[in-house]
C-alpha positions as a printed Julia matrix, in Angstrom:
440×3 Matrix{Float64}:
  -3.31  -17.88   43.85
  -3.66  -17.02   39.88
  -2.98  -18.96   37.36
  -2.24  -17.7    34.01
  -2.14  -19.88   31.11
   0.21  -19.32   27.69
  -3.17  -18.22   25.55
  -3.61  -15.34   28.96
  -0.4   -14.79   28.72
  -0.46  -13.7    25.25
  -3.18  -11.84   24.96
  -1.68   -9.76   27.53
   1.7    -9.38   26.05
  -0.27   -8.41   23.01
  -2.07   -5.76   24.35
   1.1    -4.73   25.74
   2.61   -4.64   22.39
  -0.1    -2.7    20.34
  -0.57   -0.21   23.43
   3.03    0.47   24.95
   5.31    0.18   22.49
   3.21    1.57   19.06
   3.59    4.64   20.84
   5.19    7.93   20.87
   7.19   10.16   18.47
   8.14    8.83   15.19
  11.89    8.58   13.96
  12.49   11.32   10.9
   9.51   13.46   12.19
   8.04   15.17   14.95
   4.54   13.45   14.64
   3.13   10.91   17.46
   0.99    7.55   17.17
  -1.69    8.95   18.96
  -2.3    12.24   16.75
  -2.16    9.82   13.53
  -4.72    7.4    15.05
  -6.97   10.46   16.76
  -6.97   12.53   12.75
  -7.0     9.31   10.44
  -9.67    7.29   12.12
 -12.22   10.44   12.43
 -11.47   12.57   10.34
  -9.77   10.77    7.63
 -10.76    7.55    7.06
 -15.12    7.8     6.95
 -14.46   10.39    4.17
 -11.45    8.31    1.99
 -13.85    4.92    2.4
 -16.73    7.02    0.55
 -14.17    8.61   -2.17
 -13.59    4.81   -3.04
 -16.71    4.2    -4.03
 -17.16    7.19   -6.05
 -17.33    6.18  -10.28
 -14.19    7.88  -11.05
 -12.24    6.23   -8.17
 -13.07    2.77   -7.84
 -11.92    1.89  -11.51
  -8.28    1.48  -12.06
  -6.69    0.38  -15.87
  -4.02   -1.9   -15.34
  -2.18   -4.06  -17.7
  -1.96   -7.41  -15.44
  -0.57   -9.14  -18.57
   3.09   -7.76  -18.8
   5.71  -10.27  -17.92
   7.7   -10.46  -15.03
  11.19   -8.57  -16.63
  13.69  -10.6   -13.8
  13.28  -13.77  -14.06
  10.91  -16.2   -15.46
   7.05  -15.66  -15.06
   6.23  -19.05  -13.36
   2.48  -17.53  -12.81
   1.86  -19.1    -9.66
  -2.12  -20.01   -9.6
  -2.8   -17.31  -11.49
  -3.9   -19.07  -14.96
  -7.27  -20.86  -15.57
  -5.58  -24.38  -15.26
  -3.03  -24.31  -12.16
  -1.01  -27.54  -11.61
   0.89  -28.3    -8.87
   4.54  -27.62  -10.71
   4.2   -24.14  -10.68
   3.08  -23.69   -7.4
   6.22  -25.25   -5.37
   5.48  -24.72   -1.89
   8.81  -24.45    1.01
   7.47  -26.12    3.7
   9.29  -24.57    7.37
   6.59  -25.69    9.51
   4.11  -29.14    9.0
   1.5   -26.8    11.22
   1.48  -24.05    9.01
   1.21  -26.28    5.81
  -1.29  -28.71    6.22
  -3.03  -28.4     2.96
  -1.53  -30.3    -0.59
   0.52  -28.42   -2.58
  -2.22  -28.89   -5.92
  -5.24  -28.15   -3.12
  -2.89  -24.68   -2.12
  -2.57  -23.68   -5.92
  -6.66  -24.56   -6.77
  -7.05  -21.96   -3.76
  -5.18  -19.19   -4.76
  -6.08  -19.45   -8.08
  -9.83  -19.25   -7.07
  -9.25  -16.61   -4.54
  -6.7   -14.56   -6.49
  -8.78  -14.85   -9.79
  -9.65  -10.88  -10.69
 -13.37  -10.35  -11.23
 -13.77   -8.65  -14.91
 -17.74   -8.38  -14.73
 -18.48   -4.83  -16.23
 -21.7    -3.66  -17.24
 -22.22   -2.5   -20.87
 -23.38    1.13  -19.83
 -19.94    0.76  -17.82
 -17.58   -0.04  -20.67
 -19.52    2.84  -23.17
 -18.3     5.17  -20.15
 -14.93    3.97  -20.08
 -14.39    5.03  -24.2
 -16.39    8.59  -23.05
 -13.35    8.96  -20.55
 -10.56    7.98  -23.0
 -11.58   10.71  -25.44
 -12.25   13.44  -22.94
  -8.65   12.57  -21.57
  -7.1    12.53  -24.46
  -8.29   16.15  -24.84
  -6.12   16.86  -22.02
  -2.08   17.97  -22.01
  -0.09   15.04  -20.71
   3.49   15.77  -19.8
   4.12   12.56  -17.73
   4.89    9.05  -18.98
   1.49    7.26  -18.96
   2.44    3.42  -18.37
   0.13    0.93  -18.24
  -2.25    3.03  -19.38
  -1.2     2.71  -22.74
  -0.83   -0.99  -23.67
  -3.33   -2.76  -25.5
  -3.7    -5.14  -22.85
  -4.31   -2.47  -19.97
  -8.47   -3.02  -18.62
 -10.52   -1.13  -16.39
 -10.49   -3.35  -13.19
 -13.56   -2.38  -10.74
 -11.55   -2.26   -7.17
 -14.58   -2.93   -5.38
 -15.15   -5.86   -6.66
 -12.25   -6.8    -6.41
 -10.91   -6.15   -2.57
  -7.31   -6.56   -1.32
  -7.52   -9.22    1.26
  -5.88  -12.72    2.04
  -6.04  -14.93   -1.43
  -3.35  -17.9    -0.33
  -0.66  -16.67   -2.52
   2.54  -17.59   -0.82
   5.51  -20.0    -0.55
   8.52  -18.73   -2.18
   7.19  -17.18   -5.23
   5.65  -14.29   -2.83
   8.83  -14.5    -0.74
  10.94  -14.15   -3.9
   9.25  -10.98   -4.88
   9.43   -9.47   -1.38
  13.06  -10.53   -1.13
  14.26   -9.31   -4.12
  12.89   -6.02   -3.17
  14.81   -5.5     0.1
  17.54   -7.37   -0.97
  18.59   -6.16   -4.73
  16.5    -2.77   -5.22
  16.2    -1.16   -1.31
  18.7     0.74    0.75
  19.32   -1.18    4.16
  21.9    -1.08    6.38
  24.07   -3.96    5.01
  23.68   -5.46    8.64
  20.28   -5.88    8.88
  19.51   -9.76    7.77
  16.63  -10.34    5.44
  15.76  -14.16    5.11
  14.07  -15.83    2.44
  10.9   -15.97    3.85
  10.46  -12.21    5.36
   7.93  -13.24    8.22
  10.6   -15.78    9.56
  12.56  -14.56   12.94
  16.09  -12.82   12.05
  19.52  -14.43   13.53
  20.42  -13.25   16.75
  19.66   -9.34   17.65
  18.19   -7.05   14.79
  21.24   -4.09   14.35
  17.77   -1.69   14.12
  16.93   -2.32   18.39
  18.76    0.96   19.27
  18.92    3.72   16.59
  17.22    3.45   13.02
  19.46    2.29   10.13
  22.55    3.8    11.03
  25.16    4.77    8.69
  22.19    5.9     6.18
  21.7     9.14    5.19
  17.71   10.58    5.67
  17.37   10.34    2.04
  17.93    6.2     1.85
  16.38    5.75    5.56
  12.76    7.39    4.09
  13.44    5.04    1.39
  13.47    1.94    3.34
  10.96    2.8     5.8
   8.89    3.4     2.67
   9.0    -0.01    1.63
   8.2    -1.53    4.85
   5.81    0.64    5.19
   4.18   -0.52    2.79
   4.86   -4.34    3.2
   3.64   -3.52    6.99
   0.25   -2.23    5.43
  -0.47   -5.23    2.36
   0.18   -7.84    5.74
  -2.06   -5.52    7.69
  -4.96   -6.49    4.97
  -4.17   -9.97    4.52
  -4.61  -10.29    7.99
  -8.12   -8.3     8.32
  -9.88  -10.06    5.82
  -8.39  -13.35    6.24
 -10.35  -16.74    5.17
 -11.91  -18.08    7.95
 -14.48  -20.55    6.15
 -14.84  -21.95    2.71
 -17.95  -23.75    3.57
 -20.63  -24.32    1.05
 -18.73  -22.29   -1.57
 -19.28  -18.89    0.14
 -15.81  -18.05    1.48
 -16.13  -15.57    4.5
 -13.02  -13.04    5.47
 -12.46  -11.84    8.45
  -9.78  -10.6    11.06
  -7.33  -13.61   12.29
  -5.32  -12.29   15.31
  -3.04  -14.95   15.51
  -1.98  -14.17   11.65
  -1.26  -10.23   12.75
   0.62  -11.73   16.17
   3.03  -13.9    13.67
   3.49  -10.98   11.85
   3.77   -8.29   13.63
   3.88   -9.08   17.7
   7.22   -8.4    19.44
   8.17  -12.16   20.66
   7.08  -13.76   17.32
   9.29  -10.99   15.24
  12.05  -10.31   17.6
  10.77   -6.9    17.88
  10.56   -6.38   14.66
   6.81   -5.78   14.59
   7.06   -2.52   16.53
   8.97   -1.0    13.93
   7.48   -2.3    10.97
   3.81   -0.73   12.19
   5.88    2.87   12.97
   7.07    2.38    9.28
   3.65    2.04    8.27
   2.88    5.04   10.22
   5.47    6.92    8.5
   4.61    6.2     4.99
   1.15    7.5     5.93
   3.04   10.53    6.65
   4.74   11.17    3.57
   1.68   10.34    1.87
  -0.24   12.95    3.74
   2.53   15.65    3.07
   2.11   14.83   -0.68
  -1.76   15.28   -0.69
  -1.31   18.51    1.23
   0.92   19.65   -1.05
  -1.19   18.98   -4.26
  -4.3    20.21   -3.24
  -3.63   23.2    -4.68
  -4.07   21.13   -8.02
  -7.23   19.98   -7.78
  -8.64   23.06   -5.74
  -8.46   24.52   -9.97
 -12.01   24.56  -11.83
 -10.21   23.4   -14.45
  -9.94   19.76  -13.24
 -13.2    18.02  -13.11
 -13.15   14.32  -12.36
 -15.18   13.39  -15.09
 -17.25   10.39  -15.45
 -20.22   11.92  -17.75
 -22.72   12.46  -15.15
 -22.29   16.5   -14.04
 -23.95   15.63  -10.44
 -21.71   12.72   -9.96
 -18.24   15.0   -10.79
 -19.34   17.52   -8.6
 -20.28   15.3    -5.64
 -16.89   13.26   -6.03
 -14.63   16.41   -6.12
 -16.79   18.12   -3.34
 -15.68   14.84   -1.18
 -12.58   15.01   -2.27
 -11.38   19.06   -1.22
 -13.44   18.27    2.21
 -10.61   15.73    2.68
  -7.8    18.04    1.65
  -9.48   20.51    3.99
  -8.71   17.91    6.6
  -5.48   17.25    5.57
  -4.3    20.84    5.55
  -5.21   20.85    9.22
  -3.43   18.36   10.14
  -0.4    20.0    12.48
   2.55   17.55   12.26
   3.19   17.52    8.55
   6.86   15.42    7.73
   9.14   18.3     6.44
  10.29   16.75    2.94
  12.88   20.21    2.79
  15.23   18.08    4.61
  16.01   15.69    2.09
  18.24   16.25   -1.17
  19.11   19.37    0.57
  22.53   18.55    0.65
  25.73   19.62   -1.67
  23.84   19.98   -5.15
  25.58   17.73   -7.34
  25.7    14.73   -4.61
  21.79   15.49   -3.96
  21.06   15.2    -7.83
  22.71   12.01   -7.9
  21.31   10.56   -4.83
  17.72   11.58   -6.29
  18.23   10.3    -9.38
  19.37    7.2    -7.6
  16.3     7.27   -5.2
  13.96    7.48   -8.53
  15.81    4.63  -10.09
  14.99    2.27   -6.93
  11.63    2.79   -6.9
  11.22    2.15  -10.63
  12.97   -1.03  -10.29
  10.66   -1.71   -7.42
   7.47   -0.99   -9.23
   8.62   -3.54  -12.41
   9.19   -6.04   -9.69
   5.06   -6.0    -9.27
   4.58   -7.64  -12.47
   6.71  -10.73  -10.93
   3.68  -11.54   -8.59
   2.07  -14.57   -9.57
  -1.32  -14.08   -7.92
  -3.21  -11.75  -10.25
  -5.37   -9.45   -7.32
  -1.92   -9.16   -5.46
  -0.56   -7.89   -8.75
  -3.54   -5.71   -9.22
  -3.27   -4.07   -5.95
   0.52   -3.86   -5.48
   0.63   -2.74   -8.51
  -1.76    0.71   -7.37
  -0.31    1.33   -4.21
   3.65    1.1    -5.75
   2.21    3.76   -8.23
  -0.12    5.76   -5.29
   3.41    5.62   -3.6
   5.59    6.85   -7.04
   2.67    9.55   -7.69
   3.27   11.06   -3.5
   6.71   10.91   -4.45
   6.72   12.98   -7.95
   4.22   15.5    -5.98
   7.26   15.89   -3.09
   9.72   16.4    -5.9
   7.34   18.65   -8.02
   7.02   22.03   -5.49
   8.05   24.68   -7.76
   5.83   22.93  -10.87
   2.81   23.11   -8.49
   3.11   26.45   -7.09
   3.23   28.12  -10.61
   0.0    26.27  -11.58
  -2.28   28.72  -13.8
  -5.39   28.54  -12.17
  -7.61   28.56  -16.19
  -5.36   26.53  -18.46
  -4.16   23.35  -18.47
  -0.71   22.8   -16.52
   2.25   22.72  -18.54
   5.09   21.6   -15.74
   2.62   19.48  -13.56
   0.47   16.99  -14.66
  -1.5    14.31  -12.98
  -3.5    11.5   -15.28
  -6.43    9.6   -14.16
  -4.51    6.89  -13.31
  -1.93    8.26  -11.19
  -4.82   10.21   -9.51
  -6.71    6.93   -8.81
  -3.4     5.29   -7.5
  -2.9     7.88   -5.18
  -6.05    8.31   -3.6
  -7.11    4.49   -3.21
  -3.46    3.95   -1.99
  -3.25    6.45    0.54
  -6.95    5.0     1.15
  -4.94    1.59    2.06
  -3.07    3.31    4.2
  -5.8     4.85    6.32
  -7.42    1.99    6.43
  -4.73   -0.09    7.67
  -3.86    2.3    10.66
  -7.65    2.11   11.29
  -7.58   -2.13   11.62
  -4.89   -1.66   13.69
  -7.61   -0.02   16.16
  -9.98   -2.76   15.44
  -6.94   -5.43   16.51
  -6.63   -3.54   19.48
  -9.98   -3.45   20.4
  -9.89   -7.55   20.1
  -6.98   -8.1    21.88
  -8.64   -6.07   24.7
 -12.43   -8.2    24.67
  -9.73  -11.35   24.44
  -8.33  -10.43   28.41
């Protein structure tokens, strides 16, 4: 007679989950799982993981100095000297919690600390770049670009992964997001701390946020989307060890099974992954719809080095290439397609959100979570002005600069590291599988 124990009996409702229920057709679009998972982790993915490392993509200026604009910026363990009043921790489980409050802040302020080490020949680049792109016709607002306290940060030494910043100041930020500045069916309950269970039934079991239009539905699966993919991360390159002062990172199942599996999340989970896989899609669309952009000889990702442009933009049309193959584009036509004045105001009202979403960034108190939500809510804005910017792009003149359409080094960097997220995400969500299976 078999016996199963509860850790069997996980595992196998696991696999369950990642295998029988991420599956199928997405809502909004006519795109499966399987063709996503098939095109990104082949085709997609090997090719965005080497753009990355390319000069003129893995350095991102960021001002990580701006304060937060809704409330005040309590900088959770992200200052030199972190004491244990600023780090207030809401304890709902003793399990989960078992380190100090002071021991949780010296943590995250060691693990969220942003490496600044740049080499002189690095930094006499950086002021080569600023004059050759101030040579160029901007007709977009450049941000953070701008401020005197914006810095080149290098991304790759400075990876997104788990750095202990939580407790309500991370909740607070994720909370105001869905709650104040995200359109949700008013039903749907959104506690304090998002990875707690909801009360009772989620409205969302049956039919996607009904009662929304497409317009605010892409909206909110946008955001999840996005929150699916950061908890994605954190839970790939978790910290397994501090020993000896070498921290290692690593996957930690039962952090992506508290997150995202269908008894821990009320089934939840399943639809915060298909979000996930959605946003992918929208950022695809936008990159096949700007390639046209970059496919110019007038843009040249400079750096200085001649070899090193043309190598980085050679990668970078193979993966348009790709993407242009790709079969089961989302169909952006369908939104704001509506009466003209109530579309204008509802895409107005859809830019507003997303501004007030991407201000909300400079609320988080852990400085590498800033830094990275920071570039994927502006990858995210930057696939969004692209979906809104057909006409502009398809009267590009193909030997002078563009005078409707504009992208600036930064925006381009967003886009491409943040859709680079994304594919990497979707392609740890193989690896979990994979796990899960060699755990039966």
């Amino acid at each position: 007679m078999w016996r199963i124990t509860a850790q069997a009996c996980w595992v196998l409702l696991s696999i369950c989950f990642l295998r029988n229920l991420l599956t199928g057709v997405l809502d909004d679009c006519f795109c499966d799982v399987e063709s996503i998972d098939v095109f990104n982790n082949f085709k997609i993915y090997p090719r965005i993981k080497k753009l990355a490392e390319r000069d003129y993509f893995r350095y991102y200026k960021v001002n990580l100095k701006r304060p937060c604009p809704f409330w005040p910026d309590d900088g959770h363990c992200s200052i030199k000297d972190c004491h244990v009043e600023p780090c207030p921790e809401v304890r709902y489980s003793q399990a989960a919690n078992t380190m100090s409050d002071e021991a949780e802040c010296e943590q995250a302020n060691k693990l969220g600390a942003i490496n600044n080490t740049l080499s002189n020949q690095s930094k006499e680049a950086f002021a080569d770049w600023a004059r050759h792109d101030d040579a160029q016709d901007h007709f977009c607002e450049l941000d953070d670009e701008t401020s005197p306290d914006a810095e080149y940060v290098d991304l790759l030494l400075n990876p997104e992964r788990y750095t202990g910043y939580k407790g309500a100041s991370a909740w607070r930020v994720w909370n105001s997001i869905y709650e104040e500045n995200c359109f949700k069916p008013r039903s749907v309950y959104r506690p304090l701390n998002p990875l707690a269970p909801s009360r009772g039934k989620s409205s969302l079991s049956r039919s996607f946020c009904p009662g929304l239009c497409l317009e605010k539905r892409v909206f909110y699966r946008l955001i999840s989307g996005l929150h699916s993919s950061i908890n994605i991360h954190l839970c790939a390159e978790f910290l397994l060890d501090e020993g000896w002062g070498r921290p290692a990172w690593g996957p930690n199942i039962q952090e992506f099974r508290r997150r995202f599996d269908t008894a821990e999340t009320k089934g939840e989970g399943t639809r915060r992954l298909k979000n996930l896989y959605f946003l992918y899609l929208i950022e695809l669309r936008a990159l096949s719809k700007v390639a046209p952009y970059f496919e110019r000889a007038i843009v040249n990702l400079y750096t200085g080095s001649s070899e090193e442009d043309g190598e980085t933009k050679e990668l970078l049309l193979q993966i348009f290439n790709e993407i242009k193959s790709f079969p089961m584009h989302f169909d952006e036509k369908s939104m704001f397609a509506g009466h003209k004045i109530e579309a204008k105001t509802l895409k107005e009202e859809f830019r507003l959100h997303f501004k007030n979403i991407s201000r909300i960034m400079d609320c988080v108190g852990c400085s590498k979570c800033r830094l990275w939500g920071k570039l994927q809510t502006q990858g995210l804005g930057t696939a969004l002005k692209i979906l809104f910017s057909e006409k502009e792009i398809q009267n590009l003149s193909e030997h002078s600069p563009s005078k409707g359409f504009q992208l600036s080094r930064q925006e381009i960097v967003a886009l491409m590291n943040a859709f680079g997220r994304l594919s990497t995400s979707i392609y740890q969500l193989h690896s979990f599988r994979l796990m899960l299976k060699e755990k039966r």
